[in-house]
mmCIF file of C-alpha atoms and ligand atoms in Angstrom:
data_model
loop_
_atom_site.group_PDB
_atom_site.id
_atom_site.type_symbol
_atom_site.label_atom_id
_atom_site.label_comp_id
_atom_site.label_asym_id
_atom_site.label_seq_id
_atom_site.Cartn_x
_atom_site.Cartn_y
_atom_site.Cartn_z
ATOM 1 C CA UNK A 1 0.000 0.000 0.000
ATOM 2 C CA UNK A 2 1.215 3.703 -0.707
ATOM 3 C CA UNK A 3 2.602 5.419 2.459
ATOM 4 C CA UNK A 4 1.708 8.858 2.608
ATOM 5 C CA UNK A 5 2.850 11.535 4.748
ATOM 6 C CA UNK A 6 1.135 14.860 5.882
ATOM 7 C CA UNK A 7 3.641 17.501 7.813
ATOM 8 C CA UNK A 8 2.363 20.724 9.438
ATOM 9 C CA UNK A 9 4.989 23.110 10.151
ATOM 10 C CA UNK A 10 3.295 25.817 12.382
ATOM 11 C CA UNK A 11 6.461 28.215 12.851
ATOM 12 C CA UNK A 12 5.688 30.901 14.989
ATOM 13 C CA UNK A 13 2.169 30.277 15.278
ATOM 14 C CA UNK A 14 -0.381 28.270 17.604
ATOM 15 C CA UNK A 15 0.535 29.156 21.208
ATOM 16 C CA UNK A 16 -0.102 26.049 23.831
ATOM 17 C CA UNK A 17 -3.446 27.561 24.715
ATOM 18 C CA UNK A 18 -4.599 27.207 21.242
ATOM 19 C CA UNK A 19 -3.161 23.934 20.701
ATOM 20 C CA UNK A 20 -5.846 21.856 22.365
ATOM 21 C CA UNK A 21 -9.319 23.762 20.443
ATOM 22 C CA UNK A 22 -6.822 23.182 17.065
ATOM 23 C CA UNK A 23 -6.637 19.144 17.958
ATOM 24 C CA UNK A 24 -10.053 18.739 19.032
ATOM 25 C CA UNK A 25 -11.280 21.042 15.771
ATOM 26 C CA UNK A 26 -9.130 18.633 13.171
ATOM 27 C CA UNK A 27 -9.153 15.305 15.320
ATOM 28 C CA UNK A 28 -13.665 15.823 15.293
ATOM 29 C CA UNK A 29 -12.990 16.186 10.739
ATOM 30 C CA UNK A 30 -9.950 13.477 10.626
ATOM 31 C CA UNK A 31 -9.934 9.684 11.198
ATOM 32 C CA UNK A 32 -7.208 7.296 10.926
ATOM 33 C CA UNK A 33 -6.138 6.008 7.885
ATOM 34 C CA UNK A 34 -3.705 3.210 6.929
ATOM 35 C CA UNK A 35 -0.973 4.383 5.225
ATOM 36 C CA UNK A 36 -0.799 8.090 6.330
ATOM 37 C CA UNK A 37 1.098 8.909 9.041
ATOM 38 C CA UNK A 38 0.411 12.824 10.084
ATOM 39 C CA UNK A 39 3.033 15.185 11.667
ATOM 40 C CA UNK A 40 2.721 18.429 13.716
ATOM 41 C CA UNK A 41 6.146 20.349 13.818
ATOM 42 C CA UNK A 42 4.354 23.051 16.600
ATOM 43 C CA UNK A 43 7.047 26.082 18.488
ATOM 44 C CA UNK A 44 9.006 24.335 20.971
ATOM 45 C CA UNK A 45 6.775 26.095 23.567
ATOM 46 C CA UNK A 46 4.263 23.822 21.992
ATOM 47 C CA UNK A 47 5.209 20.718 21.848
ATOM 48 C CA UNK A 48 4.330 19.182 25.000
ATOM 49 C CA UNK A 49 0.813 20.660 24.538
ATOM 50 C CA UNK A 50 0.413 19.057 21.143
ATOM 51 C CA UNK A 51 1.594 15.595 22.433
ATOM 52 C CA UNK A 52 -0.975 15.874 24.671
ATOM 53 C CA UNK A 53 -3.697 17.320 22.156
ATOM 54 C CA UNK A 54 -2.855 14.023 20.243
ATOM 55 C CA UNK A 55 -1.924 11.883 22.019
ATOM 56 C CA UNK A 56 -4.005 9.005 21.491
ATOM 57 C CA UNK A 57 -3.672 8.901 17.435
ATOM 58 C CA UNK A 58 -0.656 6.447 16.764
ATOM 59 C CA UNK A 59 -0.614 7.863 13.108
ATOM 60 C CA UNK A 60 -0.170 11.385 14.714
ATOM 61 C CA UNK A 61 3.647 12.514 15.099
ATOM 62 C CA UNK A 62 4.795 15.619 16.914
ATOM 63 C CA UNK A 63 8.203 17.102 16.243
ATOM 64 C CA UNK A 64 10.303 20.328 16.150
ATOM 65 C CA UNK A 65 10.728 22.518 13.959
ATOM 66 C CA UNK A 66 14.708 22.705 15.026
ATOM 67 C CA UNK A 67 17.131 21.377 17.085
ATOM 68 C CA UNK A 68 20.434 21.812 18.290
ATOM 69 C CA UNK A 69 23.376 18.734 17.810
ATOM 70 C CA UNK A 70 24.655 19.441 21.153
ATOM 71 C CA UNK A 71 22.713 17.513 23.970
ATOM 72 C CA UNK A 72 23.352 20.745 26.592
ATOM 73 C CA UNK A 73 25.171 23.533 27.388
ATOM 74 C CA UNK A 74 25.139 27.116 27.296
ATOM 75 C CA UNK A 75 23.275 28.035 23.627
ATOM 76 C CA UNK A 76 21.100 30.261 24.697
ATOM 77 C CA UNK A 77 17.731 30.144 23.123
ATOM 78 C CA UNK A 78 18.224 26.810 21.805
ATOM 79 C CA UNK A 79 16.307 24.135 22.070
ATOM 80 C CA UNK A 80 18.465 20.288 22.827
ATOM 81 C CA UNK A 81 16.914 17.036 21.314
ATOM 82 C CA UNK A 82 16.972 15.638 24.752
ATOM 83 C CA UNK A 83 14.596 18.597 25.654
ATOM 84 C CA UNK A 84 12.671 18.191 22.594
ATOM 85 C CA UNK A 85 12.397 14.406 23.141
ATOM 86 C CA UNK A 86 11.361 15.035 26.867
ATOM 87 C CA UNK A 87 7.893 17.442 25.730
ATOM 88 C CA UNK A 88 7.266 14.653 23.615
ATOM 89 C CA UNK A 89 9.015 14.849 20.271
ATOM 90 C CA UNK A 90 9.606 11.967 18.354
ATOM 91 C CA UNK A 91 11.460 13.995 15.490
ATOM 92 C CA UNK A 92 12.712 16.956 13.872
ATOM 93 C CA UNK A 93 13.121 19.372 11.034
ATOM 94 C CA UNK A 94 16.060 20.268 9.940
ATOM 95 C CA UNK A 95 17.470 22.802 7.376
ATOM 96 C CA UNK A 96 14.279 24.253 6.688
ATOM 97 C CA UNK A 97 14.811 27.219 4.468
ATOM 98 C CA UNK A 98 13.963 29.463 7.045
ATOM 99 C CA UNK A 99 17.092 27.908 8.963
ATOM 100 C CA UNK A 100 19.066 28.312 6.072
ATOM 101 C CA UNK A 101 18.398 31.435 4.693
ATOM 102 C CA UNK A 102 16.867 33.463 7.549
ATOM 103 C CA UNK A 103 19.226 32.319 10.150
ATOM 104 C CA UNK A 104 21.937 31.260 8.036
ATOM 105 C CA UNK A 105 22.369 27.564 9.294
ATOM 106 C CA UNK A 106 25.276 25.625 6.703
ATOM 107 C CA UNK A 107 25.244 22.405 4.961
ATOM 108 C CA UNK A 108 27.608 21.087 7.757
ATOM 109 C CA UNK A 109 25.372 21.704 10.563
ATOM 110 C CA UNK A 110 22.153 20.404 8.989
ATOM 111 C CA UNK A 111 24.646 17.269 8.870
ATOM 112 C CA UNK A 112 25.296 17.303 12.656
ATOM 113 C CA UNK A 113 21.670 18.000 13.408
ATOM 114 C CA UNK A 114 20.787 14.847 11.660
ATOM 115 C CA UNK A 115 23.459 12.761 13.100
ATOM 116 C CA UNK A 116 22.808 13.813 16.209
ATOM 117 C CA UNK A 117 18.965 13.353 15.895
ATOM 118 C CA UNK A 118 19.486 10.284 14.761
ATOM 119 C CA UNK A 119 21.790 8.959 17.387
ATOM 120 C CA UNK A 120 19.137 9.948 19.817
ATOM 121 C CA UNK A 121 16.805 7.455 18.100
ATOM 122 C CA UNK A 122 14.561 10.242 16.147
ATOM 123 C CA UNK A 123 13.265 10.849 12.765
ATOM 124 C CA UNK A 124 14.806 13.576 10.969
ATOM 125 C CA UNK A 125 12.747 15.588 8.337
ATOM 126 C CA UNK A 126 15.386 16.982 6.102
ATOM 127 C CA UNK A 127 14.550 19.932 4.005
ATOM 128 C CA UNK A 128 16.221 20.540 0.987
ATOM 129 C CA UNK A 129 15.733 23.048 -2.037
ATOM 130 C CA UNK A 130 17.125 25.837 -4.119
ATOM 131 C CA UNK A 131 16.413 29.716 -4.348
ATOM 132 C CA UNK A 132 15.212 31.183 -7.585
ATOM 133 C CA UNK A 133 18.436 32.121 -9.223
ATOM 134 C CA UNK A 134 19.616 29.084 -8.887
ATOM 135 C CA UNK A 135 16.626 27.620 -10.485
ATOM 136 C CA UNK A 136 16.747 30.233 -13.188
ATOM 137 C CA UNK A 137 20.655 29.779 -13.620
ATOM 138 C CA UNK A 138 19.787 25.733 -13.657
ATOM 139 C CA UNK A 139 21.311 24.744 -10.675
ATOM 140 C CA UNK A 140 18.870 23.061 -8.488
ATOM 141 C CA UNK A 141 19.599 19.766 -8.907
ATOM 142 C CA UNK A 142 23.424 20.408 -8.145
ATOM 143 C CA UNK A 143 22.077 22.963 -5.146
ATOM 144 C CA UNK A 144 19.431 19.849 -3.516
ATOM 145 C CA UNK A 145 22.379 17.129 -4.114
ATOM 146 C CA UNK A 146 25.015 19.312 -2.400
ATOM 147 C CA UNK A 147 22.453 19.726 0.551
ATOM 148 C CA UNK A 148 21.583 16.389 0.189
ATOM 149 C CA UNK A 149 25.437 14.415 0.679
ATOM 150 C CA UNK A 150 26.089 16.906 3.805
ATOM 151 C CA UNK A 151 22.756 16.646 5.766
ATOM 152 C CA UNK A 152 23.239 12.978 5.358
ATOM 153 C CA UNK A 153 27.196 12.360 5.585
ATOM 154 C CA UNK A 154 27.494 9.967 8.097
ATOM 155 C CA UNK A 155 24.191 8.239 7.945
ATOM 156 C CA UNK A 156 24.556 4.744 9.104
ATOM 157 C CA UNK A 157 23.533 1.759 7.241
ATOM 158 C CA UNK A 158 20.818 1.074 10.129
ATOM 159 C CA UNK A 159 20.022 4.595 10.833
ATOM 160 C CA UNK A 160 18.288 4.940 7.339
ATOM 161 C CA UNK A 161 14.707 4.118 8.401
ATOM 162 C CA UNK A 162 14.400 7.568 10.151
ATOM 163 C CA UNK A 163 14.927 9.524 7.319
ATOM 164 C CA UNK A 164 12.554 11.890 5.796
ATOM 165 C CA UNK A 165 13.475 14.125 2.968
ATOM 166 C CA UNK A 166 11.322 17.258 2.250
ATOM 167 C CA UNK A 167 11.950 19.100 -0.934
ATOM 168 C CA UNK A 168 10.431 22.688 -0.341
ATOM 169 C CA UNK A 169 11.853 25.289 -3.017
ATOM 170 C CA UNK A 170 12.517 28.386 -1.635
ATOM 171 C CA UNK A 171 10.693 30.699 -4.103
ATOM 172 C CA UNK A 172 8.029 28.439 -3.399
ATOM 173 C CA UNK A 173 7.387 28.922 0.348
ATOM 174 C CA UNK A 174 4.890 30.939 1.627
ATOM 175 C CA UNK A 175 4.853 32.848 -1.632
ATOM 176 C CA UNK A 176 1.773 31.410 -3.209
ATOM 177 C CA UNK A 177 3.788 30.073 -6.292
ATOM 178 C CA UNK A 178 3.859 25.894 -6.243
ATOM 179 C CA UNK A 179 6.325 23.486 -8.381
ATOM 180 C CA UNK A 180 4.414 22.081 -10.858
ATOM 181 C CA UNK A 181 3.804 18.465 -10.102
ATOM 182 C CA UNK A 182 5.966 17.575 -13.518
ATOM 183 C CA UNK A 183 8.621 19.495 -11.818
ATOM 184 C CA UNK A 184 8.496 18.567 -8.522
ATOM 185 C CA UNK A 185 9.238 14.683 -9.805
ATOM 186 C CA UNK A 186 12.025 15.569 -11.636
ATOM 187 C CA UNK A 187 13.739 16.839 -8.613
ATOM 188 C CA UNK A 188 12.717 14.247 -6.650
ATOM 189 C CA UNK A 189 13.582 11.506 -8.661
ATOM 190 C CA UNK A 190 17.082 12.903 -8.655
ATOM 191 C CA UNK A 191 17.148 13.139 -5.008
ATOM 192 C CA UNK A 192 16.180 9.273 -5.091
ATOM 193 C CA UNK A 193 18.902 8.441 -7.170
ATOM 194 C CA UNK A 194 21.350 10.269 -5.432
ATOM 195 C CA UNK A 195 19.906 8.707 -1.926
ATOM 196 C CA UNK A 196 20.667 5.592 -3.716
ATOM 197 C CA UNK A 197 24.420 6.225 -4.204
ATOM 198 C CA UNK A 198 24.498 7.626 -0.539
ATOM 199 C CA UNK A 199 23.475 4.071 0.372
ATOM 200 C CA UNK A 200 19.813 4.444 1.510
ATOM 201 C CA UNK A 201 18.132 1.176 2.406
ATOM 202 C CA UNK A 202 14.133 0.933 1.877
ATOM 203 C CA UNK A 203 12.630 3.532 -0.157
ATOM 204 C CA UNK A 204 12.850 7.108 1.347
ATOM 205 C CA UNK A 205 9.866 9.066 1.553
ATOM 206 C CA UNK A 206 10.184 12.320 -0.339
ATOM 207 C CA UNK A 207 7.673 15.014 0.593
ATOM 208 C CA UNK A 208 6.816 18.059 -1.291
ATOM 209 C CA UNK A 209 6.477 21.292 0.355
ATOM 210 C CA UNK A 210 5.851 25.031 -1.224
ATOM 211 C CA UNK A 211 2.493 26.581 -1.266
ATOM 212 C CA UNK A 212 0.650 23.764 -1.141
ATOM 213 C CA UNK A 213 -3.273 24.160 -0.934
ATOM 214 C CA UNK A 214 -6.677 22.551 -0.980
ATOM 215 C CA UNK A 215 -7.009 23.213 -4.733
ATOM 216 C CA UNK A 216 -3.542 21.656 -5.587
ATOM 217 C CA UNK A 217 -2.905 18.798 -3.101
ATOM 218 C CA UNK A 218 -4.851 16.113 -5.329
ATOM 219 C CA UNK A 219 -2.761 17.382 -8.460
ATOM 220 C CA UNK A 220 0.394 16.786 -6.176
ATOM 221 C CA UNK A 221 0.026 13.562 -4.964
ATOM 222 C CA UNK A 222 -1.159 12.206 -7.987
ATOM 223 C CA UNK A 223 2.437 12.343 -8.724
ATOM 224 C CA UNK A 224 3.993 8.753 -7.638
ATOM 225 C CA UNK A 225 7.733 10.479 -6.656
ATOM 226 C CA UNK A 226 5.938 12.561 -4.221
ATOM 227 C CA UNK A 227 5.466 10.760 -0.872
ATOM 228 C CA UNK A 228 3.492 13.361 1.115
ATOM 229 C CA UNK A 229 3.789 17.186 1.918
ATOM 230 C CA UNK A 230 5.315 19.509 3.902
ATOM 231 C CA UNK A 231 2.666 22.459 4.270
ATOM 232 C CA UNK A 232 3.157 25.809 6.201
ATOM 233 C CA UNK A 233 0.402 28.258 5.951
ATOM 234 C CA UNK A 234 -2.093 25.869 4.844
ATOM 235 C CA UNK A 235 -2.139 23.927 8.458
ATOM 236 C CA UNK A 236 -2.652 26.086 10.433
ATOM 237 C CA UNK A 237 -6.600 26.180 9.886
ATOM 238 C CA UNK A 238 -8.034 22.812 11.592
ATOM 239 C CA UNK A 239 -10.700 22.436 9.444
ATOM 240 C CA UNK A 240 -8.699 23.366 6.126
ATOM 241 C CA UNK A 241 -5.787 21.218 7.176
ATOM 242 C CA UNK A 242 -8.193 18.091 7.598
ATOM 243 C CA UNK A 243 -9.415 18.675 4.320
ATOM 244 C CA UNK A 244 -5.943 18.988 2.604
ATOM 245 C CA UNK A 245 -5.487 15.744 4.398
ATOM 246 C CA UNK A 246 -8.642 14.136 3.669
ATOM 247 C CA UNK A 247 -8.013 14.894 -0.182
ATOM 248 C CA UNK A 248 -4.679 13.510 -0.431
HETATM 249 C C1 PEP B 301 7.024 25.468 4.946
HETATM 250 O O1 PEP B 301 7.083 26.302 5.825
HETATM 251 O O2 PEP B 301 7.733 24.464 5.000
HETATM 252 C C2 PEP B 301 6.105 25.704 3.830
HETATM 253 C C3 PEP B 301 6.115 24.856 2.822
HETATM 254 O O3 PEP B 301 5.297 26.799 3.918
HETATM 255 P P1 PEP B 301 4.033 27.146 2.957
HETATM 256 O O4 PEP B 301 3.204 25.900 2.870
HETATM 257 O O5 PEP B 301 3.335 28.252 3.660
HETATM 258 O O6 PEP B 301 4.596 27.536 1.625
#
């Protein structure tokens, strides 16, 4: 059967107050499927309230939005896996554009993020994807590969399994503007074959994230390379999110 995944990354949105009239608003429009697994990547200051909110779904993962690769110490205003893992976490993002861009996180620390989320036993959400002059100058595959090899160096062989890739362009974020489907497969195909030379066991999901909406989700995942989404803006409506869901 198809496995299909559904991510909502609520960035700095969705306080712990509101987090339990958002779960009982989608849970009372969204059943249980098999074969779609649901994530909720909520503020750190919402986690634990969202793994409570959920908590009874097995299909329902909570995780955060970032993490750092040290386990403690004095980083101000960041936020440990441990600490994550203790509110409830059971994964993470990491190098969301945001990250990258925004707050100017490298290649070579999404790669310690994920090897350090993974040593802790969690599933890593790895975002990859290119800006538009690199998509206009034609370098996006080379730009998602490169991102690709150092968020993963040092994957082990049975560490695989808790790997999610996300490919979100970053002209397509929040911006209203979507890959086409057509496109979207292109790129992820070559992130498939490129997770094949890094040595990836089982077939990796691949999500697609970027403006994604009710009106194109169905167009989306009618496309076979693309495993699930990654949607921002979108989730953060209960009612709207359950529907994205319900029509993927
Ligand atoms: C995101 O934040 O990962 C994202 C894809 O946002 P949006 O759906 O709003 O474009």
């Amino acid at each position: 059967m198809r496995q299909v995944i559904f991510a909502a990354n609520w960035k700095m949105h969705i306080a712990p107050a509101e987090v339990r009239s958002f779960a009982a608003a989608f849970l009372a429009q969204n059943a249980p499927s098999e074969g779609r697994t649901l994530w909720f990547f909520p503020s750190t200051v919402s986690i634990e309230a969202a793994t409570t909110a959920f908590g009874g779904r097995p299909d329902i993962r909570i995780g955060a939005q970032d993490v750092h690769w040290e386990p403690k110490g004095a980083f101000t205003g960041a936020t440990s896996i441990p600490l994550a893992q203790g509110a409830g976490a059971t994964g993470a993002l990491v190098g969301h554009s945001e990250r990258r861009h925004v707050f100017g996180e490298t290649d070579e620390e999404t790669g310690r993020k994920v090897r350090a989320i993974l040593a802790t036993g969690l599933t890593a959400m790895l975002c990859v994807g290119e800006k538009l002059a690199e998509r206009e100058s034609g370098q996006t595959e080379a730009v998602c590969l490169r991102q690709l090899r150092a968020g993963l160096s040092g994957v082990g062989q049975d560490q695989w399994e808790k790997i999610v890739i996300a490919y979100e362009p970053v002209w397509a974020i929040g911006t209203g503007k979507n890959a086409s489907p057509g496109d979207a497969a292109t790129v992820h195909s070559a992130i498939r074959a490129e997770l094949g030379r890094l040595g990836a066991t089982g077939r990796r999901p691949v999500l697609y994230g970027g403006s994604v909406n009710q009106a194109n989700i169905g167009q989306l995942l009618a496309e076979p390379e693309i495993n699930g989404v990654l949607v921002g803006g979108a989730s953060l409506d209960p009612v709207g999110w359950a529907r994205i869901v319900a029509a993927g």
